[in-house]
PDB file of C-alpha atoms in Angstrom:
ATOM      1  CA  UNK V   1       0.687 -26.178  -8.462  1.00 92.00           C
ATOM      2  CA  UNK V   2       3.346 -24.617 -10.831  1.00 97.00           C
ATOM      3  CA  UNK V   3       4.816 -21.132  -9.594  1.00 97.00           C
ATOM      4  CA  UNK V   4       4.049 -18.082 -12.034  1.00 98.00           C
ATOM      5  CA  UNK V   5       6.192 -15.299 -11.153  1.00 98.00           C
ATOM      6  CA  UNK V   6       4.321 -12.032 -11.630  1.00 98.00           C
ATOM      7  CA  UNK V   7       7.200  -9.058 -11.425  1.00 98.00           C
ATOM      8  CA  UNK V   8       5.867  -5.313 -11.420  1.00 98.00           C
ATOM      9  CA  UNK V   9       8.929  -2.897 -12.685  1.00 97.00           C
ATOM     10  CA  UNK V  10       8.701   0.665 -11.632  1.00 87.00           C
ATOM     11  CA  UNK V  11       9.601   4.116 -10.282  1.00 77.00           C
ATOM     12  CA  UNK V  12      13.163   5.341 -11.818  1.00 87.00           C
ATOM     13  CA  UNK V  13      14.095   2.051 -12.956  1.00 91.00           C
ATOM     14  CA  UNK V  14      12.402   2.325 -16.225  1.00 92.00           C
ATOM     15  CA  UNK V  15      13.713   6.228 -16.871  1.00 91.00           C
ATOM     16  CA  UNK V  16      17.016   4.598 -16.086  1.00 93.00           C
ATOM     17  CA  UNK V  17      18.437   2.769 -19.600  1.00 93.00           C
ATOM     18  CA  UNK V  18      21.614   1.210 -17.667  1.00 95.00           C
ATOM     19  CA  UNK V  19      18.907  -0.082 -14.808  1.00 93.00           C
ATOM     20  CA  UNK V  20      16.581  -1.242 -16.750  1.00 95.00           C
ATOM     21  CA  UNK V  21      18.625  -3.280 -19.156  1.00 96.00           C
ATOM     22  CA  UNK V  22      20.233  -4.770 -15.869  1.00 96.00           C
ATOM     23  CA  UNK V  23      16.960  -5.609 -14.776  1.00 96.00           C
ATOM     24  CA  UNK V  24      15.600  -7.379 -18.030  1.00 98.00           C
ATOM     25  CA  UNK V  25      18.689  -9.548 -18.002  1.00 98.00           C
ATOM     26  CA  UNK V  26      17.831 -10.549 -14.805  1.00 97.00           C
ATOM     27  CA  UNK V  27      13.924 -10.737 -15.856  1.00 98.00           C
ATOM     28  CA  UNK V  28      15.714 -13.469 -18.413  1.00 98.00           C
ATOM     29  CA  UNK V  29      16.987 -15.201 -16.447  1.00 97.00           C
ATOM     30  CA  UNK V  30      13.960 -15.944 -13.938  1.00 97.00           C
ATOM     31  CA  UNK V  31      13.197 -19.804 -14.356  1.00 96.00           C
ATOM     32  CA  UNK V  32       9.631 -20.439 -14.576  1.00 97.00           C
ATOM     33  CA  UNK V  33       6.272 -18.858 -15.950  1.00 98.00           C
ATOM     34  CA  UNK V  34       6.628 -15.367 -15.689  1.00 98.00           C
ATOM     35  CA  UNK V  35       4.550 -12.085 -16.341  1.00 98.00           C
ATOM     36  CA  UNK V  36       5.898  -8.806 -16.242  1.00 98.00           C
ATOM     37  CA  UNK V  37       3.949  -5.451 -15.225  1.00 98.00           C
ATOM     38  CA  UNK V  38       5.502  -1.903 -15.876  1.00 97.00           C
ATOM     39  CA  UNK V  39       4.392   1.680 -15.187  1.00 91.00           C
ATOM     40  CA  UNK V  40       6.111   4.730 -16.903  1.00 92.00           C
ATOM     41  CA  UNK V  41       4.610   7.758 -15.208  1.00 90.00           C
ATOM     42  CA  UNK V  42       7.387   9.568 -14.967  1.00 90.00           C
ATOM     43  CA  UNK V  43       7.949   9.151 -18.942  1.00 93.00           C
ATOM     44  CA  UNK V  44       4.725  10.164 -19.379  1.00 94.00           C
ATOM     45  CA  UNK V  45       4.497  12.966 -17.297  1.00 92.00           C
ATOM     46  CA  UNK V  46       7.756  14.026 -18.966  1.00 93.00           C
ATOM     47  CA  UNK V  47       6.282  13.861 -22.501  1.00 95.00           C
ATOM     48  CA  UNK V  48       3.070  15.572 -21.083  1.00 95.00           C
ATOM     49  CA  UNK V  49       4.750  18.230 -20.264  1.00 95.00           C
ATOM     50  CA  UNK V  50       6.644  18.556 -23.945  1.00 95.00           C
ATOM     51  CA  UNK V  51       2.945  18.756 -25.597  1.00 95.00           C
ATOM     52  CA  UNK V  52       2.285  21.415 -22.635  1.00 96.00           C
ATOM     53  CA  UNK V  53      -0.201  18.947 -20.914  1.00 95.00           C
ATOM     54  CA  UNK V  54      -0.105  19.287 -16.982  1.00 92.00           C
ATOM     55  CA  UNK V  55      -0.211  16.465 -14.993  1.00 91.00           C
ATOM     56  CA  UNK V  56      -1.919  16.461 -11.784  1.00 90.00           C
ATOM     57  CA  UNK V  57      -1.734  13.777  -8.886  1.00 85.00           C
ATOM     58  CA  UNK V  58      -3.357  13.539  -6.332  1.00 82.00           C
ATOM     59  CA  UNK V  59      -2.247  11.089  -3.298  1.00 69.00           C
ATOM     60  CA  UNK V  60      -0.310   9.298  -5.563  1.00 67.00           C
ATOM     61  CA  UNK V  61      -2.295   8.926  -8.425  1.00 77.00           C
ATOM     62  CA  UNK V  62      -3.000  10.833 -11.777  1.00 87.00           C
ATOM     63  CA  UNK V  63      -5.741  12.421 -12.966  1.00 94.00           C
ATOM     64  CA  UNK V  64      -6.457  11.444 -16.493  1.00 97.00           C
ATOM     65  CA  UNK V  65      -8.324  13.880 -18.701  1.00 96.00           C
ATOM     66  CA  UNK V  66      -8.633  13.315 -22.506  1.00 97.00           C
ATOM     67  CA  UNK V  67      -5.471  14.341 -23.051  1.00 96.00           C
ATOM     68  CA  UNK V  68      -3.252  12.924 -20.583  1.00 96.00           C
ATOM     69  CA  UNK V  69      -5.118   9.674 -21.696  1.00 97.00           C
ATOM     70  CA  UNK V  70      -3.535  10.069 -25.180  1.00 97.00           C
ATOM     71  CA  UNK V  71      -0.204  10.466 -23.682  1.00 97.00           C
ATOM     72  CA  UNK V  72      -0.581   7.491 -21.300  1.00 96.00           C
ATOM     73  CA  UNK V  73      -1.889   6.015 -24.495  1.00 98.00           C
ATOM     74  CA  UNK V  74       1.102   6.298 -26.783  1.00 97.00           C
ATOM     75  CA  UNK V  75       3.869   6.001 -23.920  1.00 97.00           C
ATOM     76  CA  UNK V  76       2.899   3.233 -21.738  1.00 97.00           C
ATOM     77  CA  UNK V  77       1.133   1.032 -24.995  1.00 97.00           C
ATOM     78  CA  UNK V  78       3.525   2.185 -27.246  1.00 97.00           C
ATOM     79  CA  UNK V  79       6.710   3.267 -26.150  1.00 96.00           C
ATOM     80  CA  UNK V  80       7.598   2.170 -23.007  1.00 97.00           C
ATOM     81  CA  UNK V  81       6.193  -1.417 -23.813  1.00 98.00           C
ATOM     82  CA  UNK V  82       7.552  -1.763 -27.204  1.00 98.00           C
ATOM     83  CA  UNK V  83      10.830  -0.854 -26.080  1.00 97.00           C
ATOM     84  CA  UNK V  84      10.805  -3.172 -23.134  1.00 98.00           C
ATOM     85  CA  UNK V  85       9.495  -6.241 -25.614  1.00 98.00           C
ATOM     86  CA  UNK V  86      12.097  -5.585 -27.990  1.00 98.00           C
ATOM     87  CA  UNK V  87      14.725  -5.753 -25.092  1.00 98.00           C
ATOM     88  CA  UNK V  88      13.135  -9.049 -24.384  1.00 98.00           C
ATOM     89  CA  UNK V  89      13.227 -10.603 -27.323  1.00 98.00           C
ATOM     90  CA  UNK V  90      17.183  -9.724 -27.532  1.00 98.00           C
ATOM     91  CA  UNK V  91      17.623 -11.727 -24.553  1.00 98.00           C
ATOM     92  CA  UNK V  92      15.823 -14.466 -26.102  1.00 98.00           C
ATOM     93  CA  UNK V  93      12.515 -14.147 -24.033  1.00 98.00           C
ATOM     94  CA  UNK V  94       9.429 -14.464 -26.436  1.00 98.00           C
ATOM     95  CA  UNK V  95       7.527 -11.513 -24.866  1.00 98.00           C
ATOM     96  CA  UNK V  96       4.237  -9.958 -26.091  1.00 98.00           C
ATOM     97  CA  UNK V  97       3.229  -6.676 -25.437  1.00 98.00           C
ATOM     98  CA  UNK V  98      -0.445  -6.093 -24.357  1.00 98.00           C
ATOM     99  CA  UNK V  99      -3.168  -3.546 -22.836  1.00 98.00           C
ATOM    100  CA  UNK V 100      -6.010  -5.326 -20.784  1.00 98.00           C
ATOM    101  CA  UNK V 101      -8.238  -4.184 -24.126  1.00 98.00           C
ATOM    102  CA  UNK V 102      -6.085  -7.225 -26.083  1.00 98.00           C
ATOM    103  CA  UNK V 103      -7.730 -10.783 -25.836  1.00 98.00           C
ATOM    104  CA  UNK V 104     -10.026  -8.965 -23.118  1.00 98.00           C
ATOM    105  CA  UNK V 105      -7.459  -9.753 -20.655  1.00 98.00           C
ATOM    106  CA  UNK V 106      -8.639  -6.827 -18.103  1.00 98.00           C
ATOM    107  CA  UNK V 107     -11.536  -5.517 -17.928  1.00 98.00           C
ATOM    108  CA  UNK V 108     -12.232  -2.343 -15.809  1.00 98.00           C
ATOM    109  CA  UNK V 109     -14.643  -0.128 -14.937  1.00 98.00           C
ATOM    110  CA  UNK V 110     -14.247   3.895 -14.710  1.00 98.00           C
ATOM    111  CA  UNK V 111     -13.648   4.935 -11.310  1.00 96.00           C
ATOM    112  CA  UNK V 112     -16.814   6.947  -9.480  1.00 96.00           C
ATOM    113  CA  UNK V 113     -16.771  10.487  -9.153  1.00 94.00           C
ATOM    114  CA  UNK V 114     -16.733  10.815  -4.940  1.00 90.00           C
ATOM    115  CA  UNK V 115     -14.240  13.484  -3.422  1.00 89.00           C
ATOM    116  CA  UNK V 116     -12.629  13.881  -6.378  1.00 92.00           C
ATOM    117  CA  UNK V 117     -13.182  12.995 -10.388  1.00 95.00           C
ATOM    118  CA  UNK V 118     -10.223  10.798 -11.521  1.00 95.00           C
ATOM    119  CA  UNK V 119     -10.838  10.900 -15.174  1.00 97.00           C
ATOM    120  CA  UNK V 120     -10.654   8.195 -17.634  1.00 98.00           C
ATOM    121  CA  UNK V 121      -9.607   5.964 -14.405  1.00 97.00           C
ATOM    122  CA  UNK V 122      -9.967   2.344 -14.131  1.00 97.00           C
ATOM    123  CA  UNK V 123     -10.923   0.062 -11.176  1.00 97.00           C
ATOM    124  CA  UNK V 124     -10.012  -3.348 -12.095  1.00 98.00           C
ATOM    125  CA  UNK V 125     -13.142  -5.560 -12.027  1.00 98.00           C
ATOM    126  CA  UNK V 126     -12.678  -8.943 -13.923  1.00 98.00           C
ATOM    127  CA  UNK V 127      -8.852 -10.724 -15.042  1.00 98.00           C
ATOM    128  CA  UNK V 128      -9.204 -13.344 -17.881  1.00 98.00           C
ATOM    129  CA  UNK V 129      -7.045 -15.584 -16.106  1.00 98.00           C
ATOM    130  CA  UNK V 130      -8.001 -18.396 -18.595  1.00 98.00           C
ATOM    131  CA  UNK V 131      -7.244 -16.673 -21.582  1.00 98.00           C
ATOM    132  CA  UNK V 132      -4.461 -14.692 -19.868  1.00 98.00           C
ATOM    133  CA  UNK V 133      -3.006 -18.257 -19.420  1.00 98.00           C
ATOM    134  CA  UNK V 134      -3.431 -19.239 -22.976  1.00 98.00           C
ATOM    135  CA  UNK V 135      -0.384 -17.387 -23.724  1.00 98.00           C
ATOM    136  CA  UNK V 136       1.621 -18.555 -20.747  1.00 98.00           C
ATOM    137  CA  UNK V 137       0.443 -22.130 -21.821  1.00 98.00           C
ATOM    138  CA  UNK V 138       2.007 -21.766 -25.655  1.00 98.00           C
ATOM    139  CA  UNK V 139       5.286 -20.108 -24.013  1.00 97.00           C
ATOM    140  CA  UNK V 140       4.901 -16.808 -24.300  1.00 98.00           C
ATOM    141  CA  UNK V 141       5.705 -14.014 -21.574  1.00 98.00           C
ATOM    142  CA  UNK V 142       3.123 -11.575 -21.063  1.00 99.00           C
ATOM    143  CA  UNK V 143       4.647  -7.785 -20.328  1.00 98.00           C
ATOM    144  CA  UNK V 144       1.419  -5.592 -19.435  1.00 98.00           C
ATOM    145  CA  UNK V 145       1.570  -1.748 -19.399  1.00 98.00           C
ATOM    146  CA  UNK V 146      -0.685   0.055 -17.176  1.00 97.00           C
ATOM    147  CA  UNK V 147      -3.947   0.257 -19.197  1.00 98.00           C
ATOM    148  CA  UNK V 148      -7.261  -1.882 -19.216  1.00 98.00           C
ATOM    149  CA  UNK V 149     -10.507  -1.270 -21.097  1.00 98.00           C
ATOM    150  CA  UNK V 150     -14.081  -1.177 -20.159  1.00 98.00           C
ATOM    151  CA  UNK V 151     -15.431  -3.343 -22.540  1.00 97.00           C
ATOM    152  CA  UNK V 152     -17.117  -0.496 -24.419  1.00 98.00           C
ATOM    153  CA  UNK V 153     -14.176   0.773 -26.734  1.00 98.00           C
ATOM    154  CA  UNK V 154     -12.851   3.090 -23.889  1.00 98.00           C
ATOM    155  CA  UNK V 155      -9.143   3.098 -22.819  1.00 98.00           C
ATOM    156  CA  UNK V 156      -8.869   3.598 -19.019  1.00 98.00           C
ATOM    157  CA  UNK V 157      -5.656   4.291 -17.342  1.00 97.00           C
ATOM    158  CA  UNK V 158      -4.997   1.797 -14.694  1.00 96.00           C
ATOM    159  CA  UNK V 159      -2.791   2.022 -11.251  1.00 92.00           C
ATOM    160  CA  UNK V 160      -0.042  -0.476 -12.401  1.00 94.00           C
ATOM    161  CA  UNK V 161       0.738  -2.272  -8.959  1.00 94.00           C
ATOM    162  CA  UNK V 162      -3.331  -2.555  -9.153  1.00 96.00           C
ATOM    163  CA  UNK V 163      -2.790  -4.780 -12.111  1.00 98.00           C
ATOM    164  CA  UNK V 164       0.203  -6.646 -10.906  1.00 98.00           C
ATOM    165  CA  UNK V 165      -2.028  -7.759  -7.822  1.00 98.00           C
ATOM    166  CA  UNK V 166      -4.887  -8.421  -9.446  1.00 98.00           C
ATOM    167  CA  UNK V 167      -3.465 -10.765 -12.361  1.00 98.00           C
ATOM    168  CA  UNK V 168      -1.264 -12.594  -9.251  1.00 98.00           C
ATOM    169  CA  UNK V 169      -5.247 -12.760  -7.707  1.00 98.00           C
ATOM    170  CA  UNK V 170      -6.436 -14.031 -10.823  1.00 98.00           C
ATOM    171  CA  UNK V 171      -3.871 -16.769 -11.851  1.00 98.00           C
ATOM    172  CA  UNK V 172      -3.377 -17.995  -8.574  1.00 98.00           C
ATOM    173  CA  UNK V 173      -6.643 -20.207  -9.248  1.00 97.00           C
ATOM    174  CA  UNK V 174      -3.601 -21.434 -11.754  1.00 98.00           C
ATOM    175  CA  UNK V 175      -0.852 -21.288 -10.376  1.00 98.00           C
ATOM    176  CA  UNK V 176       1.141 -21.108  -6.985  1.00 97.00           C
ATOM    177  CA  UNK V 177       1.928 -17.276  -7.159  1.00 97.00           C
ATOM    178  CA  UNK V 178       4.900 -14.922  -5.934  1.00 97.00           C
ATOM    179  CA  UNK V 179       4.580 -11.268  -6.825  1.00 98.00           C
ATOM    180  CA  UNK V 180       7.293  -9.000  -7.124  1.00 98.00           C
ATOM    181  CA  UNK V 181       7.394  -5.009  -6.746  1.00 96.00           C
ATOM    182  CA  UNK V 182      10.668  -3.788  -7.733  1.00 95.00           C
ATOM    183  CA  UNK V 183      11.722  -0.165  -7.925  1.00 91.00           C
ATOM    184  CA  UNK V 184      14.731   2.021  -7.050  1.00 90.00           C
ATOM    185  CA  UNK V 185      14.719   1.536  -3.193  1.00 91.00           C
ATOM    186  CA  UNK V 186      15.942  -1.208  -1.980  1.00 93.00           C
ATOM    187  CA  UNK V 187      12.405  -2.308   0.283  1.00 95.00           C
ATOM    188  CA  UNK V 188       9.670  -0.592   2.311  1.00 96.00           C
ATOM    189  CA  UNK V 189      11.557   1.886   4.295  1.00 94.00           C
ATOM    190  CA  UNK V 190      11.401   3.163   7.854  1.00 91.00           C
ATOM    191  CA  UNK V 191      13.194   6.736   6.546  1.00 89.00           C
ATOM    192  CA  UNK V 192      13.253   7.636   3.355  1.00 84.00           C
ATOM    193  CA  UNK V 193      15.658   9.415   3.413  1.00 86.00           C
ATOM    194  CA  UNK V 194      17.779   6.046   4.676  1.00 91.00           C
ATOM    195  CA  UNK V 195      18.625   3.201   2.078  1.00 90.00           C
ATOM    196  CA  UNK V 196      19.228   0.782   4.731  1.00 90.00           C
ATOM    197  CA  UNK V 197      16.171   1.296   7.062  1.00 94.00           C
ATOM    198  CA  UNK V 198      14.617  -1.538   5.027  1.00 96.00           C
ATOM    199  CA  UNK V 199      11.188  -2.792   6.707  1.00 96.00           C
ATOM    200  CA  UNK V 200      12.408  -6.698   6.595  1.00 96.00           C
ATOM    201  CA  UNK V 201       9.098  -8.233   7.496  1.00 96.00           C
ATOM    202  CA  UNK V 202       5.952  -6.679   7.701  1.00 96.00           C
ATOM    203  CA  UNK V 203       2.033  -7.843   8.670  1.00 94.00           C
ATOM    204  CA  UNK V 204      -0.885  -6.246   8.022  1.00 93.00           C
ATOM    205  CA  UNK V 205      -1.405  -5.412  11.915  1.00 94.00           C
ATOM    206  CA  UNK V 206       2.025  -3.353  11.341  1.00 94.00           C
ATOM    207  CA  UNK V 207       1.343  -1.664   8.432  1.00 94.00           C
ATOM    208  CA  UNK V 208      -1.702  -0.133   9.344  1.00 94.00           C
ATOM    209  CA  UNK V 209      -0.028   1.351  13.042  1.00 95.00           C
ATOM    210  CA  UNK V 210       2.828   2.098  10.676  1.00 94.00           C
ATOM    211  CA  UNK V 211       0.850   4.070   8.139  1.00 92.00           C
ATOM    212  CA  UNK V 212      -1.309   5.776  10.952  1.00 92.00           C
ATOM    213  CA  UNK V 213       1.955   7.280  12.103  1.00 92.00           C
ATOM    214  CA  UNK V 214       2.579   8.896   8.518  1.00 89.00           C
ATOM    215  CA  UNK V 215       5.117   6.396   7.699  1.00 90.00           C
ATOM    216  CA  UNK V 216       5.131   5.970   4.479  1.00 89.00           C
ATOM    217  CA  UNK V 217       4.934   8.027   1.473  1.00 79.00           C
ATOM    218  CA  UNK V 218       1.976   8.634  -0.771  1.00 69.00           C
ATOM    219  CA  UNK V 219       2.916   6.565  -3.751  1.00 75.00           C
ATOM    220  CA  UNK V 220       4.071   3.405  -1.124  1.00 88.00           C
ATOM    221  CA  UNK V 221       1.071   3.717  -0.140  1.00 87.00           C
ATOM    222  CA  UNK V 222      -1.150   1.736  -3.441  1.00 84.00           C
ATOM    223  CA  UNK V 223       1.348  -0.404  -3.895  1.00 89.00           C
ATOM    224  CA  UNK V 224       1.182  -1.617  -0.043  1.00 94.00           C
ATOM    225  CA  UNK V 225      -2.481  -2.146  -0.011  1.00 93.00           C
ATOM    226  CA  UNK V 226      -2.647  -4.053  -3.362  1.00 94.00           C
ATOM    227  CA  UNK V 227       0.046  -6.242  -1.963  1.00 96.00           C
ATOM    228  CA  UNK V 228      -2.080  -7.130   1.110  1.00 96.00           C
ATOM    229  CA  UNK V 229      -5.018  -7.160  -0.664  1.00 96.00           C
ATOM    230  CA  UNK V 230      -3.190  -9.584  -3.006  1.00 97.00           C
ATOM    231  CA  UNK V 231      -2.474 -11.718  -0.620  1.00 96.00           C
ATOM    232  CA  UNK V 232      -5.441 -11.942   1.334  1.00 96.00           C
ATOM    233  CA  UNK V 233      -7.052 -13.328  -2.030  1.00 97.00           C
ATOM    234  CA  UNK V 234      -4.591 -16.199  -2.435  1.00 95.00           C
ATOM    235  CA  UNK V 235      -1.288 -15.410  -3.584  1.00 96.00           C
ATOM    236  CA  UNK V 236       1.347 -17.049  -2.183  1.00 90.00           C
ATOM    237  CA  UNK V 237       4.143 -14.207  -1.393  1.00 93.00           C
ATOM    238  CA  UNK V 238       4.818 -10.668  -1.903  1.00 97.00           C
ATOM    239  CA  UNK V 239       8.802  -9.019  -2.227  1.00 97.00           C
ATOM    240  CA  UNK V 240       9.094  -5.276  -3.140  1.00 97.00           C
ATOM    241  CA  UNK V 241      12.555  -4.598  -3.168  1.00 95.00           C
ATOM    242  CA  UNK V 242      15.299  -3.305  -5.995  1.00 94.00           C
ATOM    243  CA  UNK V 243      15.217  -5.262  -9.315  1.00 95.00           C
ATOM    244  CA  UNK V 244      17.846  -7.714  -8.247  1.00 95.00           C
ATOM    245  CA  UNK V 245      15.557  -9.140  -5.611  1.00 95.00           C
ATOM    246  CA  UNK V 246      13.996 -11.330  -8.101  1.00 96.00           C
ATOM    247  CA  UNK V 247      17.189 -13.276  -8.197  1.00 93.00           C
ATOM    248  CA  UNK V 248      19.116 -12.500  -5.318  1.00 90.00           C
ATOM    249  CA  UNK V 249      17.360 -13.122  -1.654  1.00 88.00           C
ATOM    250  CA  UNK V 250      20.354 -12.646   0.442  1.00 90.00           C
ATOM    251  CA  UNK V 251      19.759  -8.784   0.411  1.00 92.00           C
ATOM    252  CA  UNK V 252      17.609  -6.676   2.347  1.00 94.00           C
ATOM    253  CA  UNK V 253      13.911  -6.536   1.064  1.00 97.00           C
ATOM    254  CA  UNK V 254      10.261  -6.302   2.096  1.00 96.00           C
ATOM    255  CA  UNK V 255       8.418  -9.644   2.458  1.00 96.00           C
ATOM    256  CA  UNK V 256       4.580  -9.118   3.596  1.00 96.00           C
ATOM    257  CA  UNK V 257       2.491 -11.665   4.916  1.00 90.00           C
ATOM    258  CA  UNK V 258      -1.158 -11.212   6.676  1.00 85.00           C
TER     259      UNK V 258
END
């Protein structure tokens, strides 16, 4: 099977203009099929808090009322994606800009009120790998922001490493798969408050005894079970690491494996 490489971009990388232009050169420069996920919570708790709208999280993840799902709305479909297209296509990668509403790619449902009521949340349900691969097929790059649909005309917002896993689960009936999570940190780490106590290799048997002992911090926390759940469904390999893991495997990074 042909690898797809499906690359999530994160975290302070995308507040950062010098990091993130490093990182879509890079991005460039990946040979092969290639998707690209990004977030932009921070820009749009940032803007939120402009309009006087406050943002609430709760282990990790963001409540989204009406309004917050304007502003999620506008920054990560318009704004942050736009931006990050238009940087592609200056480094000659023809890159389209999409929600999971466009060509039904992702189709969610809202997340149950249990212990508490996320909002105008999505739980991924069904990727349209086929038509997803459509535009991989006719050369294009795919950059997803962090918003599906439910099928009904409603936006939901959408956990972004969620959608990086579940497009790598999705296409690797495709394709042979390697997902990347990169952010500011350099790997899964042992101490945050240590660059270099990078978690090298890690199972599934570790990462639970790890995460019983409080390990790891609440937003690791989504992005470590979609990467295990991503695997466990057929993906070949998961790295989270800095940007420049995608090109450079002599550093210190996080690879996971069951």
């Amino acid at each position: 099977m042909e690898k797809l490489s499906i690359v999530k971009i994160g975290g302070n990388v995308i507040e950062d203009a010098k990091a993130l232009n490093t990182f879509l050169e890079l991005f460039s420069k990946l040979e092969g099929k290639k998707i690209l996920v990004h977030g932009g919570g921070k820009r749009a708790t940032h803007i939120a808090s402009k309009l006087g709208i406050e943002s609430k999280m709760v282990k990790g993840r963001r409540i989204t009322d009406a309004d917050t799902l304007e502003v999620i709305t506008m920054v990560y479909g318009g704004l942050v994606n736009k931006n990050i297209v238009a940087k592609l296509q200056g480094l000659n990668v023809d890159a389209i800009g999409l929600t999971g509403a466009d060509i039904n790619s992702i189709y969610s449902e809202k997340r149950p009120v249990k212990d508490i009521d996320f909002g105008y949340v999505g739980d991924v349900k069904i990727v349209a790998h086929k038509s997803i691969n459509k535009l991989i097929e006719a050369d294009f790059t795919p950059v997803f922001c962090a918003i599906t649909h439910d099928g009904n005309g409603q936006l939901l917002n959408t956990n972004a490493d969620t959608i990086a896993s579940e497009l790598a689960i999705g296409l690797s009936k495709l394709y042979h798969v390697e997902l990347y999570y990169c952010f500011e940190k350099n790997g899964v780490l042992k101490s945050v408050e240590d660059e270099n106590s990078v978690i090298e290799y890690m199972d599934y048997g570790t990462y639970e005894m790890l995460k019983h002992q409080g390990t790891f911090y609440d937003g690791m926390l989504p992005k470590l079970d979609n990467s295990f759940h991503a695997i466990e469904s057929g993906v070949s390999r998961v790295f989270i690491g800095n940007p420049t893991v995608i090109s450079n495997k002599e550093q210190k990074f996080t690879t996971l494996y069951l």
